[in-house]
């Protein structure tokens, strides 16, 4: 018989509680990229969300302390890349602070609107940033999808319990 939640001893809302709860939430892994005056920037995101089909809108979160934030805060266009389970190292590279994210072995090229487009991903989109909404120590970027390609092969990379994982059959 399933046991119900312990309502007698809830933990107060803290950043630690939120992290603990969301470690249990499996999320797809994406890399967000943007062209910048000093070169491209990018970061790994698990906060990617489809917002609207008409018009096609999505959102993602970015910390204001992120090294990518100054460029993303000004970028007119961003790239959104859905990673495959074969791209765990790419996800780790774009999540690592201080990494040269666009150096080899990262394979990429300049795409439409000057957006860096990563090779070998399951799908990619080029979007126009339409809003940046303050949300605590983050910003929620709302972006309109302009074009993309969903034709990559493979299965999605997931993030769960602090680790990258693939889907199980």
GROMACS .gro file of C-alpha atoms in nm:
model
  169
    1UNK     CA    1   0.000   0.000   0.000
    2UNK     CA    2   0.144   0.344  -0.094
    3UNK     CA    3   0.244   0.568   0.193
    4UNK     CA    4   0.120   0.926   0.183
    5UNK     CA    5   0.346   1.226   0.227
    6UNK     CA    6   0.458   1.320   0.578
    7UNK     CA    7   0.250   1.632   0.638
    8UNK     CA    8   0.359   1.659   1.002
    9UNK     CA    9   0.719   1.754   0.923
   10UNK     CA   10   0.735   1.967   0.609
   11UNK     CA   11   1.060   2.152   0.547
   12UNK     CA   12   1.054   2.532   0.519
   13UNK     CA   13   1.103   2.683   0.173
   14UNK     CA   14   1.475   2.727   0.109
   15UNK     CA   15   1.702   2.706  -0.193
   16UNK     CA   16   1.812   2.365  -0.060
   17UNK     CA   17   1.452   2.236  -0.051
   18UNK     CA   18   1.390   2.352  -0.408
   19UNK     CA   19   1.710   2.185  -0.532
   20UNK     CA   20   1.623   1.863  -0.347
   21UNK     CA   21   1.276   1.848  -0.499
   22UNK     CA   22   1.391   1.927  -0.852
   23UNK     CA   23   1.666   1.663  -0.840
   24UNK     CA   24   1.374   1.420  -0.853
   25UNK     CA   25   1.234   1.587  -1.166
   26UNK     CA   26   1.380   1.441  -1.486
   27UNK     CA   27   1.436   1.716  -1.741
   28UNK     CA   28   1.553   1.725  -2.100
   29UNK     CA   29   1.893   1.884  -2.155
   30UNK     CA   30   1.937   2.179  -2.390
   31UNK     CA   31   2.219   2.414  -2.477
   32UNK     CA   32   2.134   2.779  -2.537
   33UNK     CA   33   2.375   2.980  -2.754
   34UNK     CA   34   2.401   3.344  -2.857
   35UNK     CA   35   2.635   3.549  -3.074
   36UNK     CA   36   2.833   3.810  -2.883
   37UNK     CA   37   3.074   4.090  -2.963
   38UNK     CA   38   3.359   3.891  -2.802
   39UNK     CA   39   3.252   3.562  -2.959
   40UNK     CA   40   2.970   3.318  -2.900
   41UNK     CA   41   2.839   3.224  -2.557
   42UNK     CA   42   2.637   2.928  -2.443
   43UNK     CA   43   2.516   2.735  -2.141
   44UNK     CA   44   2.342   2.412  -2.051
   45UNK     CA   45   1.976   2.449  -1.952
   46UNK     CA   46   1.716   2.214  -1.811
   47UNK     CA   47   1.457   2.489  -1.775
   48UNK     CA   48   1.346   2.488  -2.140
   49UNK     CA   49   0.968   2.507  -2.176
   50UNK     CA   50   0.728   2.526  -2.467
   51UNK     CA   51   0.503   2.825  -2.400
   52UNK     CA   52   0.275   2.870  -2.700
   53UNK     CA   53   0.215   2.710  -3.040
   54UNK     CA   54   0.057   3.023  -3.195
   55UNK     CA   55   0.276   3.216  -3.203
   56UNK     CA   56   0.553   2.962  -3.143
   57UNK     CA   57   0.712   3.069  -2.813
   58UNK     CA   58   0.945   2.902  -2.565
   59UNK     CA   59   1.115   3.005  -2.244
   60UNK     CA   60   1.431   2.923  -2.051
   61UNK     CA   61   1.591   3.048  -1.734
   62UNK     CA   62   1.940   3.192  -1.693
   63UNK     CA   63   2.114   3.309  -1.377
   64UNK     CA   64   2.215   3.673  -1.373
   65UNK     CA   65   2.553   3.564  -1.234
   66UNK     CA   66   2.617   3.338  -1.535
   67UNK     CA   67   2.908   3.429  -1.760
   68UNK     CA   68   2.663   3.405  -2.054
   69UNK     CA   69   2.407   3.646  -1.906
   70UNK     CA   70   2.568   3.976  -2.024
   71UNK     CA   71   2.550   3.858  -2.388
   72UNK     CA   72   2.209   3.686  -2.357
   73UNK     CA   73   2.070   3.997  -2.188
   74UNK     CA   74   2.143   4.196  -2.505
   75UNK     CA   75   2.114   3.930  -2.777
   76UNK     CA   76   1.842   3.974  -3.034
   77UNK     CA   77   1.860   3.606  -3.133
   78UNK     CA   78   1.944   3.284  -2.950
   79UNK     CA   79   1.993   2.923  -3.050
   80UNK     CA   80   1.821   2.637  -2.868
   81UNK     CA   81   1.966   2.287  -2.906
   82UNK     CA   82   1.812   1.965  -2.774
   83UNK     CA   83   2.090   1.723  -2.683
   84UNK     CA   84   2.099   1.349  -2.745
   85UNK     CA   85   2.215   1.090  -2.495
   86UNK     CA   86   2.542   1.068  -2.692
   87UNK     CA   87   2.617   1.432  -2.597
   88UNK     CA   88   2.674   1.404  -2.223
   89UNK     CA   89   3.024   1.551  -2.253
   90UNK     CA   90   2.892   1.844  -2.458
   91UNK     CA   91   2.632   1.913  -2.188
   92UNK     CA   92   2.905   1.900  -1.922
   93UNK     CA   93   3.128   2.137  -2.123
   94UNK     CA   94   2.852   2.398  -2.155
   95UNK     CA   95   2.770   2.361  -1.783
   96UNK     CA   96   3.133   2.397  -1.667
   97UNK     CA   97   3.231   2.739  -1.538
   98UNK     CA   98   3.534   2.884  -1.715
   99UNK     CA   99   3.534   2.627  -1.997
  100UNK     CA  100   3.616   2.731  -2.353
  101UNK     CA  101   3.280   2.599  -2.467
  102UNK     CA  102   3.323   2.658  -2.840
  103UNK     CA  103   3.677   2.516  -2.871
  104UNK     CA  104   3.740   2.166  -3.007
  105UNK     CA  105   3.596   1.912  -2.967
  106UNK     CA  106   3.275   2.122  -2.981
  107UNK     CA  107   3.156   2.117  -3.343
  108UNK     CA  108   2.950   2.418  -3.443
  109UNK     CA  109   2.901   2.677  -3.716
  110UNK     CA  110   2.745   3.016  -3.756
  111UNK     CA  111   2.380   2.971  -3.843
  112UNK     CA  112   2.091   3.197  -3.936
  113UNK     CA  113   2.088   3.540  -3.769
  114UNK     CA  114   2.452   3.478  -3.669
  115UNK     CA  115   2.347   3.229  -3.400
  116UNK     CA  116   2.599   2.955  -3.316
  117UNK     CA  117   2.442   2.619  -3.418
  118UNK     CA  118   2.584   2.300  -3.264
  119UNK     CA  119   2.641   1.990  -3.476
  120UNK     CA  120   2.493   1.650  -3.400
  121UNK     CA  121   2.200   1.764  -3.184
  122UNK     CA  122   1.853   1.606  -3.190
  123UNK     CA  123   1.693   1.936  -3.288
  124UNK     CA  124   1.779   2.304  -3.302
  125UNK     CA  125   1.591   2.632  -3.321
  126UNK     CA  126   1.679   2.993  -3.389
  127UNK     CA  127   1.465   3.227  -3.183
  128UNK     CA  128   1.413   3.599  -3.137
  129UNK     CA  129   1.429   3.706  -2.772
  130UNK     CA  130   1.108   3.898  -2.702
  131UNK     CA  131   1.121   3.943  -2.321
  132UNK     CA  132   1.347   3.893  -2.021
  133UNK     CA  133   1.141   3.863  -1.706
  134UNK     CA  134   1.307   3.912  -1.364
  135UNK     CA  135   1.269   3.601  -1.145
  136UNK     CA  136   1.482   3.614  -0.829
  137UNK     CA  137   1.848   3.566  -0.918
  138UNK     CA  138   1.748   3.453  -1.269
  139UNK     CA  139   1.577   3.591  -1.575
  140UNK     CA  140   1.316   3.401  -1.772
  141UNK     CA  141   1.382   3.460  -2.140
  142UNK     CA  142   1.075   3.439  -2.361
  143UNK     CA  143   1.171   3.371  -2.723
  144UNK     CA  144   0.978   3.345  -3.049
  145UNK     CA  145   1.079   3.050  -3.267
  146UNK     CA  146   1.181   3.166  -3.616
  147UNK     CA  147   1.317   2.847  -3.774
  148UNK     CA  148   1.486   2.521  -3.693
  149UNK     CA  149   1.540   2.155  -3.770
  150UNK     CA  150   1.398   1.859  -3.574
  151UNK     CA  151   1.570   1.593  -3.789
  152UNK     CA  152   1.861   1.486  -3.566
  153UNK     CA  153   1.889   1.118  -3.478
  154UNK     CA  154   1.905   0.953  -3.140
  155UNK     CA  155   1.737   0.960  -2.803
  156UNK     CA  156   1.719   1.258  -2.565
  157UNK     CA  157   1.968   1.331  -2.289
  158UNK     CA  158   1.803   1.374  -1.949
  159UNK     CA  159   1.918   1.525  -1.621
  160UNK     CA  160   1.800   1.352  -1.304
  161UNK     CA  161   1.936   1.318  -0.949
  162UNK     CA  162   2.235   1.537  -1.039
  163UNK     CA  163   2.345   1.319  -1.332
  164UNK     CA  164   2.303   1.301  -1.707
  165UNK     CA  165   2.110   0.992  -1.817
  166UNK     CA  166   1.938   0.843  -2.118
  167UNK     CA  167   1.586   0.705  -2.145
  168UNK     CA  168   1.528   0.346  -2.040
  169UNK     CA  169   1.304   0.116  -2.239
   0.00000   0.00000   0.00000
